[in-house]
Amino acid sequence: MKEKYGSNIYSPFNSGSYAKNTAINTKFDFDLVSPFKRNAFGSNGTLKEMYEDVFDFLYEKYKNDAEVKKQKVSIGLEFYTDKDGDQIKVDVVPGREFNQDQYLSDENLNLYVYYKYGNFDAGSERIKTNIKAQISNIKDRATNEKDSIRKIIRLLKVWKSNKGTYPTKSFFLELITIKAFDNCEINGNLWERLKTILEYIRDNVTNESFNLKDPGNSSNDLTSTLTTSERQQLSDDMKNMLKRIEENDENIKTYFPENTKFIDEDSNKNGNRTSGIMPVPPPKLNFG
């Protein structure tokens, strides 16, 4: 990206789970934000022109190595499966500073919506945010309260990854986990803490008054990235998960499957396999 756009682009940076310390070992994704200067595509250039130009460049560069596709606010590169059966995915998010040479002082960006993103219509150029502030918010909380927040965020991401294509973004799950910690009494072993989070999502996400403020722009409500039906789906999924685990402890292994290819530091000490981050026995065996 730097080679292609030269002085018209600031240094691209990692904005995903690796930057936030919430990565899981069941999915290999990398999120890259590419901040462009205001006049990178001409003084009257649009966010759509920025988005389309980045897509065209990435498509020509990687079309023989990956499937390159337009996504809601990013360009996705799904590299073909390697000899070990693993697949790397990179999401490139092009953003543009508000005013020429302003980014270095405020780090704010405008994003383009390629197609409908929750309540944001296709072609919308009104997503204004500070992605570095988003990273700091998640990373600081996940690091300082790693025994609770980070593990639960990772477990929710394992669940989401196991479902395949799903409308709720990981960023949404990260923020709603933090909000639950701020609004609930969360204690007990890991299963009991996770159960409280699942119940909080189930009971609150469909409420009309519920909101999730974007740490990068308090004017953005992340609930607007989901439609009403998608919020209902998330609530129903939490309800069904809790019900099935209540009926049979073994069902927890279905929702948080073990990845036998990796052993994390904690599991290595105990000789246990991991489920994204840790061993996942049934709740009655003191989950966590």
mmCIF file of C-alpha atoms in Angstrom:
data_model
loop_
_atom_site.group_PDB
_atom_site.id
_atom_site.type_symbol
_atom_site.label_atom_id
_atom_site.label_comp_id
_atom_site.label_asym_id
_atom_site.label_seq_id
_atom_site.Cartn_x
_atom_site.Cartn_y
_atom_site.Cartn_z
ATOM 1 C CA MET A 1 0.000 0.000 0.000
ATOM 2 C CA LYS A 2 2.841 2.377 0.869
ATOM 3 C CA GLU A 3 4.636 1.514 -2.354
ATOM 4 C CA LYS A 4 1.486 2.085 -4.398
ATOM 5 C CA TYR A 5 0.220 5.322 -2.839
ATOM 6 C CA GLY A 6 3.453 6.886 -1.593
ATOM 7 C CA SER A 7 3.002 10.318 -0.006
ATOM 8 C CA ASN A 8 -0.801 10.143 -0.391
ATOM 9 C CA ILE A 9 -1.129 7.593 2.407
ATOM 10 C CA TYR A 10 -0.115 7.556 6.067
ATOM 11 C CA SER A 11 1.359 4.377 7.519
ATOM 12 C CA PRO A 12 -1.218 1.554 7.438
ATOM 13 C CA PHE A 13 -1.680 -0.124 10.810
ATOM 14 C CA ASN A 14 -3.118 -3.259 12.370
ATOM 15 C CA SER A 15 -6.536 -2.574 13.850
ATOM 16 C CA GLY A 16 -7.796 -6.042 14.705
ATOM 17 C CA SER A 17 -7.562 -8.620 17.449
ATOM 18 C CA TYR A 18 -3.762 -8.787 17.441
ATOM 19 C CA ALA A 19 -3.605 -5.082 18.180
ATOM 20 C CA LYS A 20 -6.247 -5.440 20.902
ATOM 21 C CA ASN A 21 -4.834 -8.606 22.537
ATOM 22 C CA THR A 22 -8.071 -10.503 21.804
ATOM 23 C CA ALA A 23 -6.849 -12.855 19.050
ATOM 24 C CA ILE A 24 -7.990 -16.484 18.969
ATOM 25 C CA ASN A 25 -6.196 -19.463 17.443
ATOM 26 C CA THR A 26 -9.171 -20.853 15.542
ATOM 27 C CA LYS A 27 -9.217 -18.153 12.882
ATOM 28 C CA PHE A 28 -6.416 -16.281 11.156
ATOM 29 C CA ASP A 29 -7.595 -12.794 10.305
ATOM 30 C CA PHE A 30 -5.635 -9.581 10.013
ATOM 31 C CA ASP A 31 -7.267 -6.154 9.879
ATOM 32 C CA LEU A 32 -5.341 -3.352 8.218
ATOM 33 C CA VAL A 33 -6.439 0.282 8.271
ATOM 34 C CA SER A 34 -5.071 2.418 5.449
ATOM 35 C CA PRO A 35 -5.377 6.157 6.277
ATOM 36 C CA PHE A 36 -5.351 8.355 3.183
ATOM 37 C CA LYS A 37 -4.721 12.069 2.916
ATOM 38 C CA ARG A 38 -7.711 14.258 2.140
ATOM 39 C CA ASN A 39 -6.551 15.057 -1.405
ATOM 40 C CA ALA A 40 -5.137 11.610 -2.197
ATOM 41 C CA PHE A 41 -7.672 11.138 -5.003
ATOM 42 C CA GLY A 42 -7.938 14.760 -6.054
ATOM 43 C CA SER A 43 -9.287 17.819 -4.269
ATOM 44 C CA ASN A 44 -12.824 16.758 -5.189
ATOM 45 C CA GLY A 45 -12.239 13.034 -4.822
ATOM 46 C CA THR A 46 -14.965 11.037 -3.073
ATOM 47 C CA LEU A 47 -14.752 8.264 -0.500
ATOM 48 C CA LYS A 48 -16.253 5.942 -3.082
ATOM 49 C CA GLU A 49 -13.394 6.713 -5.478
ATOM 50 C CA MET A 50 -10.924 5.971 -2.684
ATOM 51 C CA TYR A 51 -12.609 2.646 -1.923
ATOM 52 C CA GLU A 52 -12.840 1.586 -5.566
ATOM 53 C CA ASP A 53 -9.210 2.511 -6.267
ATOM 54 C CA VAL A 54 -7.942 0.454 -3.336
ATOM 55 C CA PHE A 55 -10.078 -2.492 -4.430
ATOM 56 C CA ASP A 56 -8.788 -2.314 -8.005
ATOM 57 C CA PHE A 57 -5.192 -2.200 -6.791
ATOM 58 C CA LEU A 58 -5.580 -5.139 -4.391
ATOM 59 C CA TYR A 59 -7.471 -7.179 -6.963
ATOM 60 C CA GLU A 60 -4.767 -6.790 -9.602
ATOM 61 C CA LYS A 61 -2.020 -7.431 -7.070
ATOM 62 C CA TYR A 62 -3.463 -10.547 -5.403
ATOM 63 C CA LYS A 63 -6.069 -12.031 -7.792
ATOM 64 C CA ASN A 64 -3.914 -15.116 -8.392
ATOM 65 C CA ASP A 65 -3.280 -15.730 -4.684
ATOM 66 C CA ALA A 66 -6.589 -14.873 -3.040
ATOM 67 C CA GLU A 67 -10.246 -14.154 -3.504
ATOM 68 C CA VAL A 68 -10.522 -10.369 -3.366
ATOM 69 C CA LYS A 69 -13.980 -9.032 -2.601
ATOM 70 C CA LYS A 70 -15.787 -5.868 -1.628
ATOM 71 C CA GLN A 71 -17.233 -5.926 1.875
ATOM 72 C CA LYS A 72 -19.236 -3.503 3.987
ATOM 73 C CA VAL A 73 -16.464 -1.027 4.785
ATOM 74 C CA SER A 74 -13.411 -3.069 3.861
ATOM 75 C CA ILE A 75 -11.815 -5.036 1.038
ATOM 76 C CA GLY A 76 -11.380 -8.676 1.954
ATOM 77 C CA LEU A 77 -8.539 -10.886 0.784
ATOM 78 C CA GLU A 78 -9.107 -14.577 1.477
ATOM 79 C CA PHE A 79 -5.874 -16.300 0.566
ATOM 80 C CA TYR A 80 -6.186 -19.814 -0.758
ATOM 81 C CA THR A 81 -5.793 -22.613 1.783
ATOM 82 C CA ASP A 82 -2.188 -23.608 2.433
ATOM 83 C CA LYS A 83 -0.696 -27.104 2.683
ATOM 84 C CA ASP A 84 -1.614 -27.293 6.378
ATOM 85 C CA GLY A 85 -5.252 -26.573 5.662
ATOM 86 C CA ASP A 86 -5.090 -23.052 7.117
ATOM 87 C CA GLN A 87 -6.492 -19.968 5.443
ATOM 88 C CA ILE A 88 -5.339 -16.411 6.037
ATOM 89 C CA LYS A 89 -7.777 -13.550 5.640
ATOM 90 C CA VAL A 90 -6.815 -9.885 5.476
ATOM 91 C CA ASP A 91 -9.398 -7.097 5.659
ATOM 92 C CA VAL A 92 -8.167 -3.734 4.379
ATOM 93 C CA VAL A 93 -10.160 -0.718 5.600
ATOM 94 C CA PRO A 94 -9.481 2.442 3.582
ATOM 95 C CA GLY A 95 -10.164 5.658 5.468
ATOM 96 C CA ARG A 96 -9.621 9.327 4.694
ATOM 97 C CA GLU A 97 -8.670 12.155 7.018
ATOM 98 C CA PHE A 98 -11.214 14.942 7.564
ATOM 99 C CA ASN A 99 -8.989 17.747 6.278
ATOM 100 C CA GLN A 100 -5.643 17.815 4.482
ATOM 101 C CA ASP A 101 -2.750 16.982 6.855
ATOM 102 C CA GLN A 102 -5.087 16.792 9.876
ATOM 103 C CA TYR A 103 -4.777 13.058 10.573
ATOM 104 C CA LEU A 104 -1.460 13.248 12.400
ATOM 105 C CA SER A 105 -2.993 15.529 15.004
ATOM 106 C CA ASP A 106 -6.434 13.963 15.543
ATOM 107 C CA GLU A 107 -6.272 10.471 13.912
ATOM 108 C CA ASN A 108 -9.905 10.795 12.762
ATOM 109 C CA LEU A 109 -11.056 9.067 9.580
ATOM 110 C CA ASN A 110 -14.081 8.903 7.280
ATOM 111 C CA LEU A 111 -15.037 5.450 5.992
ATOM 112 C CA TYR A 112 -17.039 4.477 2.925
ATOM 113 C CA VAL A 113 -19.950 2.003 3.150
ATOM 114 C CA TYR A 114 -19.872 -0.222 0.066
ATOM 115 C CA TYR A 115 -23.162 -1.925 0.774
ATOM 116 C CA LYS A 116 -25.794 -1.795 3.503
ATOM 117 C CA TYR A 117 -24.179 -2.020 6.931
ATOM 118 C CA GLY A 118 -26.899 -2.363 9.548
ATOM 119 C CA ASN A 119 -28.761 0.936 9.329
ATOM 120 C CA PHE A 120 -26.092 2.574 7.160
ATOM 121 C CA ASP A 121 -27.218 2.633 3.541
ATOM 122 C CA ALA A 122 -24.943 1.622 0.683
ATOM 123 C CA GLY A 123 -22.969 4.590 -0.596
ATOM 124 C CA SER A 124 -22.992 6.272 2.800
ATOM 125 C CA GLU A 125 -19.964 8.425 3.577
ATOM 126 C CA ARG A 126 -20.955 9.351 7.102
ATOM 127 C CA ILE A 127 -19.068 6.837 9.234
ATOM 128 C CA LYS A 128 -16.610 9.061 11.044
ATOM 129 C CA THR A 129 -14.419 7.426 13.661
ATOM 130 C CA ASN A 130 -11.036 7.180 15.343
ATOM 131 C CA ILE A 131 -9.865 3.606 14.951
ATOM 132 C CA LYS A 132 -6.776 4.057 17.112
ATOM 133 C CA ALA A 133 -9.034 5.191 19.960
ATOM 134 C CA GLN A 134 -11.119 2.052 19.417
ATOM 135 C CA ILE A 135 -8.007 -0.106 19.676
ATOM 136 C CA SER A 136 -6.831 1.607 22.862
ATOM 137 C CA ASN A 137 -10.234 1.228 24.515
ATOM 138 C CA ILE A 138 -10.425 -2.522 23.898
ATOM 139 C CA LYS A 139 -6.729 -3.194 24.505
ATOM 140 C CA ASP A 140 -6.559 -1.298 27.788
ATOM 141 C CA ARG A 141 -9.608 -3.017 29.237
ATOM 142 C CA ALA A 142 -8.692 -6.448 27.882
ATOM 143 C CA THR A 143 -5.157 -6.167 29.248
ATOM 144 C CA ASN A 144 -5.935 -4.655 32.641
ATOM 145 C CA GLU A 145 -8.769 -7.097 33.301
ATOM 146 C CA LYS A 146 -7.396 -9.977 31.271
ATOM 147 C CA ASP A 147 -8.599 -12.714 33.605
ATOM 148 C CA SER A 148 -12.177 -11.736 32.843
ATOM 149 C CA ILE A 149 -12.766 -9.484 29.864
ATOM 150 C CA ARG A 150 -10.152 -10.815 27.477
ATOM 151 C CA LYS A 151 -11.012 -14.476 28.029
ATOM 152 C CA ILE A 152 -14.734 -13.863 27.611
ATOM 153 C CA ILE A 153 -14.197 -11.766 24.474
ATOM 154 C CA ARG A 154 -12.093 -14.557 23.041
ATOM 155 C CA LEU A 155 -14.700 -17.183 23.868
ATOM 156 C CA LEU A 156 -17.409 -15.131 22.160
ATOM 157 C CA LYS A 157 -15.162 -14.820 19.119
ATOM 158 C CA VAL A 158 -14.625 -18.596 19.106
ATOM 159 C CA TRP A 159 -18.416 -18.984 19.161
ATOM 160 C CA LYS A 160 -18.820 -16.473 16.319
ATOM 161 C CA SER A 161 -16.079 -18.125 14.256
ATOM 162 C CA ASN A 162 -17.717 -21.507 14.735
ATOM 163 C CA LYS A 163 -20.965 -20.156 13.252
ATOM 164 C CA GLY A 164 -19.309 -19.160 9.984
ATOM 165 C CA THR A 165 -20.765 -16.081 8.296
ATOM 166 C CA TYR A 166 -22.490 -14.007 10.967
ATOM 167 C CA PRO A 167 -23.763 -10.413 10.887
ATOM 168 C CA THR A 168 -22.454 -9.386 14.315
ATOM 169 C CA LYS A 169 -18.898 -8.067 14.101
ATOM 170 C CA SER A 170 -16.202 -8.957 16.626
ATOM 171 C CA PHE A 171 -15.922 -5.263 17.535
ATOM 172 C CA PHE A 172 -19.584 -5.299 18.591
ATOM 173 C CA LEU A 173 -18.971 -8.356 20.802
ATOM 174 C CA GLU A 174 -15.934 -6.677 22.340
ATOM 175 C CA LEU A 175 -17.851 -3.528 23.222
ATOM 176 C CA ILE A 176 -20.934 -5.295 24.545
ATOM 177 C CA THR A 177 -18.743 -7.464 26.767
ATOM 178 C CA ILE A 178 -17.122 -4.369 28.244
ATOM 179 C CA LYS A 179 -20.528 -2.726 28.716
ATOM 180 C CA ALA A 180 -21.799 -5.812 30.531
ATOM 181 C CA PHE A 181 -18.827 -5.659 32.888
ATOM 182 C CA ASP A 182 -19.645 -2.007 33.555
ATOM 183 C CA ASN A 183 -23.322 -2.703 34.273
ATOM 184 C CA CYS A 184 -23.451 -6.120 35.919
ATOM 185 C CA GLU A 185 -22.035 -7.817 38.972
ATOM 186 C CA ILE A 186 -19.770 -10.394 37.373
ATOM 187 C CA ASN A 187 -17.999 -12.926 39.536
ATOM 188 C CA GLY A 188 -17.512 -16.656 40.047
ATOM 189 C CA ASN A 189 -15.599 -19.044 37.822
ATOM 190 C CA LEU A 190 -15.202 -18.433 34.102
ATOM 191 C CA TRP A 191 -18.416 -20.214 33.147
ATOM 192 C CA GLU A 192 -20.410 -18.175 35.665
ATOM 193 C CA ARG A 193 -18.896 -14.953 34.343
ATOM 194 C CA LEU A 194 -19.492 -15.955 30.728
ATOM 195 C CA LYS A 195 -23.082 -16.947 31.571
ATOM 196 C CA THR A 196 -23.721 -13.465 32.991
ATOM 197 C CA ILE A 197 -22.435 -11.889 29.756
ATOM 198 C CA LEU A 198 -24.595 -14.157 27.599
ATOM 199 C CA GLU A 199 -27.644 -13.272 29.684
ATOM 200 C CA TYR A 200 -26.846 -9.567 29.435
ATOM 201 C CA ILE A 201 -26.657 -9.752 25.644
ATOM 202 C CA ARG A 202 -29.848 -11.811 25.474
ATOM 203 C CA ASP A 203 -31.810 -9.394 27.655
ATOM 204 C CA ASN A 204 -30.530 -6.056 26.358
ATOM 205 C CA VAL A 205 -29.469 -6.110 22.730
ATOM 206 C CA THR A 206 -33.019 -5.891 21.357
ATOM 207 C CA ASN A 207 -34.111 -3.035 23.622
ATOM 208 C CA GLU A 208 -34.841 0.152 21.681
ATOM 209 C CA SER A 209 -32.987 2.231 24.268
ATOM 210 C CA PHE A 210 -29.860 0.060 24.200
ATOM 211 C CA ASN A 211 -26.767 1.623 22.655
ATOM 212 C CA LEU A 212 -23.075 0.955 22.245
ATOM 213 C CA LYS A 213 -21.049 4.114 21.890
ATOM 214 C CA ASP A 214 -18.096 4.026 19.530
ATOM 215 C CA PRO A 215 -14.923 4.811 21.544
ATOM 216 C CA GLY A 216 -13.645 6.513 18.392
ATOM 217 C CA ASN A 217 -16.672 8.784 18.011
ATOM 218 C CA SER A 218 -19.319 9.071 20.719
ATOM 219 C CA SER A 219 -21.834 10.177 18.071
ATOM 220 C CA ASN A 220 -21.715 6.687 16.554
ATOM 221 C CA ASP A 221 -23.985 4.033 18.046
ATOM 222 C CA LEU A 222 -22.638 0.592 17.151
ATOM 223 C CA THR A 223 -26.110 -0.908 17.455
ATOM 224 C CA SER A 224 -26.822 0.871 14.157
ATOM 225 C CA THR A 225 -24.420 -1.550 12.461
ATOM 226 C CA LEU A 226 -27.053 -4.261 13.030
ATOM 227 C CA THR A 227 -30.582 -4.284 11.712
ATOM 228 C CA THR A 228 -33.487 -4.964 14.065
ATOM 229 C CA SER A 229 -33.685 -8.557 12.836
ATOM 230 C CA GLU A 230 -29.940 -9.069 13.304
ATOM 231 C CA ARG A 231 -30.177 -7.837 16.888
ATOM 232 C CA GLN A 232 -33.058 -10.228 17.473
ATOM 233 C CA GLN A 233 -31.019 -13.048 15.967
ATOM 234 C CA LEU A 234 -28.152 -12.327 18.367
ATOM 235 C CA SER A 235 -30.523 -12.296 21.343
ATOM 236 C CA ASP A 236 -32.148 -15.546 20.227
ATOM 237 C CA ASP A 237 -28.764 -17.199 19.732
ATOM 238 C CA MET A 238 -27.754 -16.283 23.293
ATOM 239 C CA LYS A 239 -31.086 -17.616 24.584
ATOM 240 C CA ASN A 240 -30.759 -20.890 22.701
ATOM 241 C CA MET A 241 -27.140 -21.358 23.740
ATOM 242 C CA LEU A 242 -27.944 -20.843 27.410
ATOM 243 C CA LYS A 243 -30.910 -23.200 27.180
ATOM 244 C CA ARG A 244 -28.961 -25.991 25.497
ATOM 245 C CA ILE A 245 -26.049 -25.734 27.936
ATOM 246 C CA GLU A 246 -28.534 -25.761 30.817
ATOM 247 C CA GLU A 247 -30.054 -28.948 29.385
ATOM 248 C CA ASN A 248 -26.716 -30.685 28.861
ATOM 249 C CA ASP A 249 -23.305 -29.484 30.052
ATOM 250 C CA GLU A 250 -21.612 -31.264 27.157
ATOM 251 C CA ASN A 251 -23.225 -28.840 24.693
ATOM 252 C CA ILE A 252 -20.742 -26.190 25.757
ATOM 253 C CA LYS A 253 -18.169 -28.009 23.639
ATOM 254 C CA THR A 254 -20.374 -27.489 20.591
ATOM 255 C CA TYR A 255 -20.440 -23.718 21.045
ATOM 256 C CA PHE A 256 -16.785 -23.373 22.066
ATOM 257 C CA PRO A 257 -15.035 -26.135 20.115
ATOM 258 C CA GLU A 258 -11.555 -27.259 20.978
ATOM 259 C CA ASN A 259 -8.706 -26.444 18.610
ATOM 260 C CA THR A 260 -6.370 -29.380 19.059
ATOM 261 C CA LYS A 261 -3.679 -27.881 16.805
ATOM 262 C CA PHE A 262 -2.612 -25.328 19.392
ATOM 263 C CA ILE A 263 -1.701 -25.185 23.050
ATOM 264 C CA ASP A 264 -1.604 -21.816 24.788
ATOM 265 C CA GLU A 265 0.660 -20.849 27.678
ATOM 266 C CA ASP A 266 -1.822 -21.687 30.438
ATOM 267 C CA SER A 267 -2.808 -24.971 28.838
ATOM 268 C CA ASN A 268 0.809 -25.887 28.182
ATOM 269 C CA LYS A 269 1.540 -25.603 31.889
ATOM 270 C CA ASN A 270 -1.360 -27.923 32.675
ATOM 271 C CA GLY A 271 -0.948 -30.224 29.703
ATOM 272 C CA ASN A 272 -4.409 -29.395 28.392
ATOM 273 C CA ARG A 273 -5.690 -28.643 24.924
ATOM 274 C CA THR A 274 -7.235 -25.302 24.127
ATOM 275 C CA SER A 275 -10.518 -23.937 22.838
ATOM 276 C CA GLY A 276 -9.275 -20.748 21.254
ATOM 277 C CA ILE A 277 -7.705 -19.693 24.552
ATOM 278 C CA MET A 278 -8.129 -22.337 27.230
ATOM 279 C CA PRO A 279 -9.532 -25.771 28.215
ATOM 280 C CA VAL A 280 -13.319 -25.905 28.062
ATOM 281 C CA PRO A 281 -14.760 -28.699 30.226
ATOM 282 C CA PRO A 282 -18.460 -28.756 31.115
ATOM 283 C CA PRO A 283 -19.599 -26.151 33.684
ATOM 284 C CA LYS A 284 -20.125 -28.809 36.369
ATOM 285 C CA LEU A 285 -16.381 -29.514 36.177
ATOM 286 C CA ASN A 286 -15.681 -25.930 37.243
ATOM 287 C CA PHE A 287 -15.442 -24.358 33.790
ATOM 288 C CA GLY A 288 -12.381 -22.114 33.855
#
